[in-house]
């Protein structure tokens, strides 16, 4: 079942189209990575899904029901985590969660239970401090707590790790990992390592257009790498000199103690390996270089731009 | 709505406005009768020996009323404008609004909640001021028109409703705090200036700005029911227009 769907969603600001006929389809239970450079239209898409801004044309469906801008009830099924969450500084985490509980009309017992549960889940048990004294990472964890408080089916996260230091980022990623499988997560980001770690499927947005969408494994398979990493007992520079002069490889770069290169013309990897043995190289490591999502992202967005 | 009111009252409590608003009025309520009673004597002492001869009449309870409403009409009104604008636009400019509106919150109720919570705070403060003022005036002048003061306090609150609704309008139609404050003051001045045209367009004599005159008339016993009623109706009508425009704007607004 599709829990979030958009059809031909379009939005312009000052006559500049920032989202062009966006067709998204996110299935129940999956973690969908919504990738794009800054300014690609990711936050605009999320704001449209949450009716924070109005669309120019197209439709948005949540659990197969069309979203009407003035109708807010569909948001009961959604939890939202912004990139830089802002809370009233005079409140404590518990106060904010209680305010959230009022909106969702939870009983007193439920509120007490859920407050404890979610604060423990995001590792924010010391909730007696005022929010104004929280670090960015703590605020982000509180943002996740308030988004999960009413136990929504859908979690929409807008670059939740972009403003965090590596430790804060790791904390947030661990939380998302724990949620995987229990919620449908729409996860917008430009940090591709995070996507590889938690997402089932990704969509790449470039200049308001969804240019690619697929399962993460399929993407890595389809965009295989034709690069090879070679490490021998010899110094990398010497190995490079030797095989370049034999016209076996191209686009060579030195990486750690070895070299990364592409095969030249019709030569396959076995031929190259045999040739290296013939050249008396003692092989330490010889492997295909795994394509990173970053490579694919750069390739796809560059193709599109050019 | 209940949950939004709770949130707004919590804001007013935690940001000390629950204390500040009544305290300012209590101060005005104490200082006004005092200054009305003793200002003449203070000035006489100040000019003693300077060669300037000043003659003052005996201060009356009306001086106390005038002093009180003069202060409330000016000092307190400015405080109200600054806070009313800040209360709404603060959520927007501080970036609180996206997280609030990502929840199932009706935007119309959101506006009303701000309006009602702040309006109630001002109303309660006005009545605290009313009791303190009546007590001090009676203490200093041996008389006070409690019923007249009660009516005039309510009349002044009608004017406050108009000011808050205009502040809401300004806040929903501008992006910055300063601009919203300027629009509110500008609106107040504009409606004040329109009264110049009341010999040509009679209805303009009932514009919100004439409430102060009606307050004086009530206290001096010169008020007519017709004038007050039209004044109240037109003020509330303008307030309704401002609130309606605020809601229409906010319901369609991109956050």
Coordinates of C-alpha atoms in Angstrom, one line a residue:
Chain A
X1 CA 0.0 0.0 0.0
X2 CA 1.2 3.5 -0.8
X3 CA 1.2 5.7 2.2
X4 CA 2.6 8.8 0.5
X5 CA 1.9 9.5 -3.1
X6 CA 2.2 12.7 -5.2
X7 CA 1.0 13.1 -8.8
X8 CA 2.4 15.8 -11.0
X9 CA 3.1 18.0 -7.9
X10 CA 4.3 21.4 -9.0
X11 CA 5.3 24.5 -7.0
X12 CA 6.8 27.9 -8.0
X13 CA 8.2 30.8 -6.1
X14 CA 8.2 34.1 -7.9
X15 CA 7.6 32.5 -11.2
X16 CA 10.5 30.1 -10.8
X17 CA 9.4 26.5 -10.8
X18 CA 11.1 24.7 -7.9
X19 CA 9.2 21.5 -8.2
X20 CA 8.2 20.1 -11.6
X21 CA 5.5 17.4 -12.0
X22 CA 6.8 15.4 -9.1
X23 CA 5.5 11.8 -8.9
X24 CA 6.4 10.0 -5.7
X25 CA 5.2 6.8 -4.3
X26 CA 6.3 5.6 -0.9
X27 CA 5.1 2.2 0.3
X28 CA 4.1 1.2 3.8
X29 CA 7.0 0.3 6.0
X30 CA 9.8 1.4 3.8
X31 CA 12.6 3.9 4.5
X32 CA 12.6 6.2 1.5
X33 CA 15.7 8.3 1.0
X34 CA 14.9 11.6 -0.8
X35 CA 18.2 12.8 -2.0
X36 CA 19.1 16.1 -3.7
X37 CA 21.6 18.9 -3.5
X38 CA 20.7 22.0 -1.5
X39 CA 17.9 23.9 -3.3
X40 CA 16.8 20.8 -5.2
X41 CA 13.2 21.1 -3.8
X42 CA 13.3 18.5 -1.0
X43 CA 12.1 20.8 1.7
X44 CA 9.5 22.3 -0.6
X45 CA 8.2 18.7 -1.2
X46 CA 8.0 18.1 2.5
X47 CA 6.3 21.4 3.2
X48 CA 3.7 20.6 0.5
X49 CA 3.1 17.1 2.0
X50 CA 2.5 18.8 5.4
X51 CA 0.4 21.6 4.0
X52 CA 2.8 24.2 5.3
X53 CA 2.8 25.7 1.8
X54 CA 0.2 25.5 -0.9
X55 CA 0.8 23.7 -4.2
X56 CA 0.3 25.2 -7.7
X57 CA -1.0 22.0 -9.2
X58 CA -0.9 18.2 -8.7
X59 CA -2.2 16.0 -6.0
X60 CA -0.9 14.6 -2.7
X61 CA -2.3 11.4 -1.2
X62 CA -1.7 10.2 2.4
X63 CA -2.9 6.6 2.8
X64 CA -4.8 6.9 -0.5
X65 CA -6.7 10.0 0.6
X66 CA -6.2 13.3 -1.2
X67 CA -4.7 16.0 1.0
X68 CA -6.8 19.2 1.2
X69 CA -4.7 22.3 2.2
X70 CA -7.2 23.5 4.8
X71 CA -7.9 20.0 6.3
X72 CA -5.4 19.2 9.0
X73 CA -6.7 15.9 10.4
X74 CA -4.6 13.7 8.1
X75 CA -1.5 15.0 10.1
X76 CA -2.6 12.7 13.0
X77 CA -0.9 9.9 11.1
X78 CA 2.3 11.9 10.5
X79 CA 5.3 12.8 12.7
X80 CA 7.6 15.5 11.4
X81 CA 11.3 16.2 12.2
X82 CA 12.7 19.4 10.7
X83 CA 16.3 20.0 9.8
X84 CA 16.8 22.7 12.5
X85 CA 14.0 22.2 15.1
X86 CA 13.0 25.3 17.1
X87 CA 11.2 24.9 20.4
X88 CA 10.0 27.5 22.9
X89 CA 13.2 27.9 25.0
X90 CA 11.2 28.4 28.2
X91 CA 9.7 24.9 28.0
X92 CA 11.2 21.6 29.2
X93 CA 11.1 18.5 27.0
X94 CA 8.2 17.1 29.1
X95 CA 6.2 20.4 28.8
X96 CA 6.6 20.3 25.0
X97 CA 5.6 16.6 24.8
X98 CA 2.6 17.4 27.0
X99 CA 1.6 20.1 24.6
X100 CA 1.9 17.6 21.8
X101 CA -0.2 15.2 23.8
X102 CA -3.0 17.8 24.1
X103 CA -3.2 18.1 20.4
X104 CA -3.5 14.4 19.9
X105 CA -6.0 14.1 22.7
X106 CA -4.2 11.3 24.7
X107 CA -5.3 10.2 28.1
X108 CA -3.2 11.1 31.2
X109 CA -2.0 7.6 31.7
X110 CA -0.9 7.4 28.0
X111 CA 0.9 10.7 28.3
X112 CA 2.9 9.6 31.3
X113 CA 3.8 6.3 29.6
X114 CA 4.6 7.8 26.2
X115 CA 6.6 10.6 27.7
X116 CA 8.9 8.1 29.5
X117 CA 9.0 5.8 26.5
X118 CA 9.9 8.3 23.8
X119 CA 12.4 10.2 26.0
X120 CA 14.2 7.0 26.7
X121 CA 14.0 5.9 23.1
X122 CA 15.8 9.1 22.0
X123 CA 18.1 8.9 25.0
X124 CA 17.0 12.1 26.5
X125 CA 16.0 11.0 30.0
X126 CA 17.2 14.2 31.8
X127 CA 14.2 16.2 30.7
X128 CA 14.3 18.7 33.6
X129 CA 16.5 21.2 31.8
X130 CA 15.0 24.0 29.8
X131 CA 15.1 23.4 26.1
X132 CA 17.1 26.7 25.7
X133 CA 20.0 25.0 27.3
X134 CA 20.0 22.0 24.9
X135 CA 22.7 21.2 22.4
X136 CA 21.7 20.9 18.7
X137 CA 21.9 17.1 19.0
X138 CA 19.6 17.1 22.0
X139 CA 17.1 19.4 20.2
X140 CA 17.2 17.0 17.2
X141 CA 16.5 14.1 19.5
X142 CA 13.6 16.0 21.1
X143 CA 12.3 16.7 17.6
X144 CA 12.3 13.0 17.0
X145 CA 10.6 12.4 20.3
X146 CA 7.8 14.8 19.6
X147 CA 7.4 13.3 16.2
X148 CA 7.0 9.8 17.6
X149 CA 4.9 10.8 20.6
X150 CA 1.5 10.0 19.1
X151 CA 2.9 6.8 17.5
X152 CA 2.3 7.9 13.9
X153 CA 2.5 5.5 10.9
X154 CA 4.5 8.0 8.9
X155 CA 7.7 9.8 9.9
X156 CA 8.8 12.7 7.7
X157 CA 12.4 13.8 8.3
X158 CA 13.9 16.8 6.6
X159 CA 17.7 16.5 6.7
X160 CA 17.7 15.6 10.4
X161 CA 21.5 15.2 10.5
X162 CA 22.6 18.1 8.4
X163 CA 23.3 20.5 11.2
X164 CA 24.8 18.0 13.6
X165 CA 28.4 17.1 14.6
X166 CA 29.5 13.4 13.9
X167 CA 28.4 12.2 17.3
X168 CA 25.0 13.9 17.1
X169 CA 24.6 12.5 13.6
X170 CA 25.5 9.0 14.7
X171 CA 23.0 9.2 17.5
X172 CA 20.2 10.3 15.2
X173 CA 21.1 7.6 12.6
X174 CA 21.0 5.0 15.3
X175 CA 17.5 6.1 16.2
X176 CA 16.3 5.9 12.6
X177 CA 17.9 2.5 12.3
X178 CA 15.9 1.4 15.4
X179 CA 12.7 2.7 13.8
X180 CA 13.3 0.9 10.5
X181 CA 10.7 -1.7 9.8
X182 CA 8.2 -0.2 12.3
X183 CA 7.3 3.0 10.5
X184 CA 7.2 4.4 7.0
X185 CA 10.0 6.9 6.9
X186 CA 10.4 9.6 4.3
X187 CA 13.9 10.7 4.8
X188 CA 15.3 13.7 3.0
X189 CA 19.0 14.3 3.0
X190 CA 22.1 15.2 1.0
X191 CA 24.4 13.1 3.2
X192 CA 24.7 9.9 1.1
X193 CA 26.5 7.8 3.7
X194 CA 23.3 8.1 5.9
X195 CA 21.2 7.0 3.0
X196 CA 23.2 3.9 2.3
X197 CA 23.0 3.0 5.9
X198 CA 19.3 3.1 6.5
X199 CA 17.2 3.4 3.3
X200 CA 15.4 0.7 1.3
X201 CA 14.7 2.9 -1.7
X202 CA 15.9 6.2 -2.9
X203 CA 14.7 9.0 -5.2
X204 CA 17.1 11.5 -6.5
X205 CA 15.7 15.0 -7.0
X206 CA 17.6 17.5 -9.2
X207 CA 16.3 21.0 -9.8
X208 CA 12.8 20.0 -8.9
X209 CA 12.7 16.9 -11.1
X210 CA 12.8 13.3 -9.8
X211 CA 15.6 12.0 -12.1
X212 CA 16.0 8.5 -10.6
X213 CA 14.2 6.2 -8.3
X214 CA 15.1 2.6 -7.3
X215 CA 16.0 0.1 -4.6
X216 CA 19.3 0.8 -3.0
X217 CA 20.7 -2.6 -3.9
X218 CA 19.6 -2.3 -7.5
X219 CA 21.2 1.1 -7.8
X220 CA 24.5 -0.2 -6.6
X221 CA 24.3 -3.2 -8.9
X222 CA 23.2 -1.2 -12.0
X223 CA 25.7 1.5 -11.6
X224 CA 28.5 -1.0 -11.2
X225 CA 32.0 0.3 -11.1
X226 CA 34.6 -0.4 -13.8
X227 CA 37.4 0.6 -11.5
X228 CA 39.9 -1.7 -10.0
X229 CA 42.1 -1.4 -6.9
X230 CA 45.6 -2.9 -7.2
X231 CA 48.0 -3.2 -4.3
X232 CA 51.3 -5.1 -4.7
X233 CA 54.4 -5.4 -2.6
X234 CA 56.0 -2.8 -4.8
X235 CA 55.6 0.9 -4.3
X236 CA 52.4 2.2 -5.8
X237 CA 54.2 4.7 -8.0
X238 CA 56.4 2.0 -9.6
X239 CA 53.4 -0.3 -10.2
X240 CA 51.6 2.6 -11.9
X241 CA 54.5 3.4 -14.1
X242 CA 54.9 -0.2 -15.1
X243 CA 51.3 -0.9 -16.1
X244 CA 50.6 2.4 -17.7
X245 CA 53.6 1.9 -20.0
X246 CA 52.1 -1.4 -21.0
X247 CA 48.9 0.4 -22.0
X248 CA 46.7 -1.7 -19.9
X249 CA 44.9 0.9 -17.8
X250 CA 43.7 4.5 -17.8
X251 CA 42.5 7.1 -15.3
X252 CA 45.0 6.1 -12.7
X253 CA 45.1 7.5 -9.2
X254 CA 47.2 6.5 -6.2
X255 CA 45.1 5.5 -3.2
X256 CA 46.6 4.4 0.1
X257 CA 49.4 1.8 -0.8
X258 CA 47.9 1.0 -4.1
X259 CA 46.3 2.4 -7.3
X260 CA 42.8 2.8 -8.6
X261 CA 42.4 2.6 -12.3
X262 CA 40.1 1.8 -15.2
X263 CA 40.7 -1.0 -17.6
X264 CA 41.9 0.1 -21.1
X265 CA 39.8 -0.9 -24.1
X266 CA 39.1 -4.7 -24.4
X267 CA 41.2 -5.8 -21.5
X268 CA 39.3 -7.5 -18.8
X269 CA 40.3 -7.8 -15.2
X270 CA 41.6 -11.4 -15.5
X271 CA 43.9 -10.4 -18.3
X272 CA 45.2 -7.5 -16.3
X273 CA 45.8 -9.8 -13.3
X274 CA 47.7 -12.3 -15.5
X275 CA 49.7 -9.5 -16.9
X276 CA 50.7 -8.2 -13.5
X277 CA 51.8 -11.7 -12.5
X278 CA 53.9 -11.9 -15.7
X279 CA 55.4 -8.6 -14.7
X280 CA 56.6 -10.2 -11.4
X281 CA 54.3 -8.1 -9.2
X282 CA 53.5 -9.8 -5.9
X283 CA 49.8 -9.1 -5.5
X284 CA 48.6 -8.0 -2.0
X285 CA 45.1 -6.9 -2.9
X286 CA 43.2 -6.9 -6.2
X287 CA 39.5 -6.0 -6.2
X288 CA 36.7 -4.2 -8.0
X289 CA 36.0 -0.8 -6.4
X290 CA 32.5 -0.6 -5.0
X291 CA 30.5 2.2 -6.4
X292 CA 29.4 4.6 -3.8
X293 CA 26.0 6.3 -3.8
X294 CA 27.9 9.5 -3.9
X295 CA 29.5 8.5 -7.3
X296 CA 26.1 7.6 -8.7
X297 CA 24.5 10.8 -7.4
X298 CA 27.2 13.0 -8.9
X299 CA 27.0 11.1 -12.2
X300 CA 23.3 11.3 -12.4
X301 CA 23.0 15.0 -11.4
X302 CA 25.9 16.0 -13.7
X303 CA 24.4 14.1 -16.7
X304 CA 21.2 15.9 -16.1
X305 CA 22.8 19.3 -15.7
X306 CA 25.0 18.9 -18.8
Chain B
X1 CA -8.9 25.0 20.7
X2 CA -8.5 24.0 24.4
X3 CA -5.0 22.7 23.8
X4 CA -4.0 25.9 21.9
X5 CA -5.3 28.1 24.6
X6 CA -3.3 26.1 27.2
X7 CA -0.2 26.6 25.1
X8 CA -0.8 30.3 24.7
X9 CA -1.5 30.8 28.4
X10 CA 1.6 28.8 29.2
X11 CA 3.5 31.2 27.0
X12 CA 2.1 34.2 28.8
X13 CA 2.9 32.6 32.2
X14 CA 6.4 31.5 31.4
X15 CA 7.3 34.8 29.7
X16 CA 6.2 36.7 32.8
X17 CA 3.4 38.6 30.9
X18 CA 0.9 37.2 33.4
X19 CA 2.7 39.2 36.1
X20 CA 3.8 42.3 34.0
X21 CA 0.4 43.2 32.6
X22 CA -1.4 43.4 36.0
X23 CA 1.6 45.0 37.7
X24 CA 1.8 47.8 35.1
X25 CA -1.9 48.5 35.6
X26 CA -1.6 48.3 39.4
X27 CA 1.2 50.9 39.2
X28 CA -0.9 53.1 36.9
X29 CA -3.9 52.6 39.2
X30 CA -1.9 53.7 42.3
X31 CA 0.0 56.5 40.6
X32 CA -2.9 58.2 38.8
X33 CA -5.0 59.2 41.9
X34 CA -1.8 60.1 43.7
X35 CA -0.6 62.4 41.0
X36 CA -4.1 63.8 40.5
X37 CA -4.3 64.6 44.2
X38 CA -0.8 65.9 44.9
X39 CA 0.5 67.2 41.6
X40 CA -0.8 70.7 42.3
X41 CA 1.0 70.8 45.6
X42 CA 4.2 69.3 44.2
X43 CA 4.2 72.0 41.4
X44 CA 3.5 74.7 43.9
X45 CA 6.5 73.6 46.1
X46 CA 8.7 73.3 43.0
X47 CA 7.9 76.9 41.8
X48 CA 8.0 78.4 45.3
X49 CA 10.4 81.4 45.4
X50 CA 10.8 81.4 41.6
X51 CA 8.5 84.4 41.2
X52 CA 6.1 82.4 39.0
X53 CA 2.6 82.5 40.5
X54 CA 0.6 79.4 39.7
X55 CA -3.0 79.0 40.8
X56 CA -4.5 75.6 40.9
X57 CA -8.0 74.6 41.6
X58 CA -8.8 72.0 44.2
X59 CA -8.3 68.5 42.7
X60 CA -11.4 66.5 42.2
X61 CA -12.2 62.8 41.6
X62 CA -12.5 63.6 37.9
X63 CA -8.9 64.6 37.8
X64 CA -8.1 61.1 39.1
X65 CA -10.3 59.5 36.4
X66 CA -8.7 61.6 33.6
X67 CA -5.3 60.8 34.9
X68 CA -6.0 57.1 35.0
X69 CA -7.5 56.8 31.5
X70 CA -4.9 59.1 30.0
X71 CA -2.2 56.8 31.3
X72 CA -4.1 53.6 30.3
X73 CA -4.9 55.0 26.9
X74 CA -1.3 55.9 26.2
X75 CA 1.3 53.9 28.2
X76 CA -0.7 50.7 28.5
X77 CA -1.8 50.8 24.9
X78 CA 1.8 50.8 23.7
X79 CA 2.6 47.8 25.8
X80 CA -0.4 46.0 24.4
X81 CA 0.6 46.7 20.8
X82 CA 4.2 45.6 21.2
X83 CA 3.2 42.4 23.0
X84 CA 0.2 41.5 20.8
X85 CA 2.3 41.8 17.7
X86 CA 5.2 39.8 19.3
X87 CA 2.9 37.1 20.5
X88 CA 1.8 36.2 17.0
X89 CA 4.7 37.1 14.8
X90 CA 7.2 35.5 17.3
X91 CA 6.1 32.0 16.4
X92 CA 6.7 32.9 12.7
X93 CA 10.0 34.8 13.0
X94 CA 11.5 32.5 15.6
X95 CA 10.8 29.5 13.4
X96 CA 8.3 27.8 15.8
X97 CA 5.5 27.8 13.3
X98 CA 6.5 24.8 11.0
X99 CA 6.7 22.4 13.9
X100 CA 3.4 23.7 15.4
X101 CA 1.5 23.5 12.1
X102 CA 3.0 20.1 11.2
X103 CA 0.5 18.9 13.7
X104 CA -3.3 18.7 13.1
X105 CA -3.9 22.3 14.2
X106 CA -6.7 24.3 12.6
X107 CA -5.2 27.7 11.5
X108 CA -8.4 29.6 12.3
X109 CA -8.3 28.2 15.9
X110 CA -4.7 29.1 16.1
X111 CA -5.4 32.8 15.5
X112 CA -8.4 32.8 17.8
X113 CA -6.4 31.2 20.5
X114 CA -3.8 34.0 20.4
X115 CA -6.6 36.6 20.3
X116 CA -8.6 35.1 23.2
X117 CA -5.7 34.3 25.5
X118 CA -4.2 37.8 25.2
X119 CA -7.6 39.5 25.3
X120 CA -8.4 37.6 28.6
X121 CA -5.1 38.6 30.1
X122 CA -5.7 42.3 29.3
X123 CA -9.4 42.1 30.6
X124 CA -8.3 40.5 33.9
X125 CA -5.5 43.0 34.3
X126 CA -8.0 45.9 33.6
X127 CA -10.3 44.7 36.3
X128 CA -7.4 44.3 38.8
X129 CA -6.5 47.9 37.9
X130 CA -10.1 48.8 38.3
X131 CA -10.3 47.6 41.8
X132 CA -7.0 49.1 42.9
X133 CA -7.8 52.4 41.2
X134 CA -11.3 52.5 42.9
X135 CA -9.7 51.8 46.3
X136 CA -7.0 54.4 46.0
X137 CA -9.3 57.0 44.6
X138 CA -11.8 56.5 47.4
X139 CA -9.0 56.6 49.9
X140 CA -7.7 59.9 48.6
X141 CA -10.9 61.6 47.4
X142 CA -13.5 60.1 49.7
X143 CA -15.6 59.3 46.7
X144 CA -15.5 57.1 43.5
X145 CA -18.1 56.2 40.9
X146 CA -17.6 52.4 40.9
X147 CA -20.4 51.7 38.4
X148 CA -19.2 54.4 36.0
X149 CA -15.7 53.1 36.3
X150 CA -16.9 49.6 35.6
X151 CA -18.7 50.6 32.4
X152 CA -15.8 52.7 31.2
X153 CA -13.4 49.8 31.9
X154 CA -15.5 47.6 29.7
X155 CA -15.7 50.4 27.1
X156 CA -11.9 50.6 27.1
X157 CA -11.7 46.9 26.7
X158 CA -13.8 47.2 23.5
X159 CA -11.0 49.5 22.2
X160 CA -8.4 47.0 23.2
X161 CA -10.2 44.3 21.2
X162 CA -9.9 46.6 18.2
X163 CA -6.2 47.2 18.8
X164 CA -5.5 43.4 19.2
X165 CA -7.4 42.6 16.0
X166 CA -5.4 45.3 14.2
X167 CA -2.2 43.8 15.6
X168 CA -3.2 40.4 14.4
X169 CA -4.0 41.8 10.9
X170 CA -0.6 43.5 10.8
X171 CA 1.2 40.3 12.0
X172 CA -0.4 38.1 9.4
X173 CA 0.3 40.6 6.6
X174 CA 3.9 41.3 7.3
X175 CA 7.1 39.4 7.8
X176 CA 8.9 41.4 10.4
X177 CA 8.0 42.5 13.9
X178 CA 8.9 46.1 13.3
X179 CA 6.8 46.3 10.2
X180 CA 3.8 44.8 12.0
X181 CA 4.2 47.3 14.9
X182 CA 4.4 50.2 12.4
X183 CA 1.3 49.0 10.5
X184 CA -0.6 48.8 13.8
X185 CA 0.4 52.3 14.9
X186 CA -0.3 53.5 11.3
X187 CA -3.7 52.0 11.3
X188 CA -4.5 53.6 14.6
X189 CA -3.4 57.0 13.4
X190 CA -5.3 56.6 10.1
X191 CA -8.5 55.7 11.8
X192 CA -7.9 58.7 14.1
X193 CA -7.4 61.0 11.2
X194 CA -10.6 59.8 9.5
X195 CA -12.6 61.3 12.2
X196 CA -11.8 64.8 10.8
X197 CA -14.3 63.9 8.1
X198 CA -17.2 63.3 10.5
X199 CA -19.0 66.5 9.6
X200 CA -19.3 65.1 6.1
X201 CA -19.7 61.4 6.8
X202 CA -21.6 61.1 10.1
X203 CA -20.8 57.5 10.8
X204 CA -17.1 58.5 11.2
X205 CA -17.8 60.1 14.5
X206 CA -18.4 56.6 15.9
X207 CA -14.9 55.3 14.9
X208 CA -12.9 53.5 17.6
X209 CA -10.9 56.7 18.5
X210 CA -14.0 58.3 20.0
X211 CA -14.1 55.7 22.8
X212 CA -12.0 57.9 25.0
X213 CA -14.5 60.8 24.6
X214 CA -17.3 58.4 25.5
X215 CA -15.3 57.2 28.5
X216 CA -15.1 60.9 29.8
X217 CA -18.8 61.4 28.9
X218 CA -19.8 58.3 30.9
X219 CA -17.9 59.6 34.0
X220 CA -19.2 63.1 33.7
X221 CA -22.7 61.9 33.1
X222 CA -22.9 63.5 29.6
X223 CA -23.0 60.3 27.6
X224 CA -25.9 59.3 25.4
X225 CA -26.8 55.6 25.0
X226 CA -27.1 56.0 21.2
X227 CA -23.6 57.4 20.8
X228 CA -22.0 54.7 23.0
X229 CA -23.9 51.9 21.3
X230 CA -22.9 53.0 17.8
X231 CA -19.4 53.6 18.9
X232 CA -19.2 50.0 20.3
X233 CA -20.9 48.5 17.3
X234 CA -18.6 50.2 14.8
X235 CA -15.5 49.4 16.8
X236 CA -16.5 45.7 17.1
X237 CA -17.4 45.7 13.4
X238 CA -14.0 47.0 12.4
X239 CA -12.4 44.4 14.7
X240 CA -14.3 41.7 13.1
X241 CA -13.2 42.8 9.7
X242 CA -9.5 42.8 10.8
X243 CA -9.9 39.3 12.4
X244 CA -11.6 38.0 9.3
X245 CA -8.9 39.4 7.0
X246 CA -6.2 37.9 9.4
X247 CA -7.8 34.5 9.2
X248 CA -8.3 34.5 5.5
X249 CA -4.7 35.5 5.0
X250 CA -3.3 33.0 7.5
X251 CA -5.3 30.1 6.2
X252 CA -3.7 30.5 2.8
X253 CA -0.3 31.6 3.9
X254 CA 2.9 29.6 3.1
X255 CA 4.8 29.0 6.3

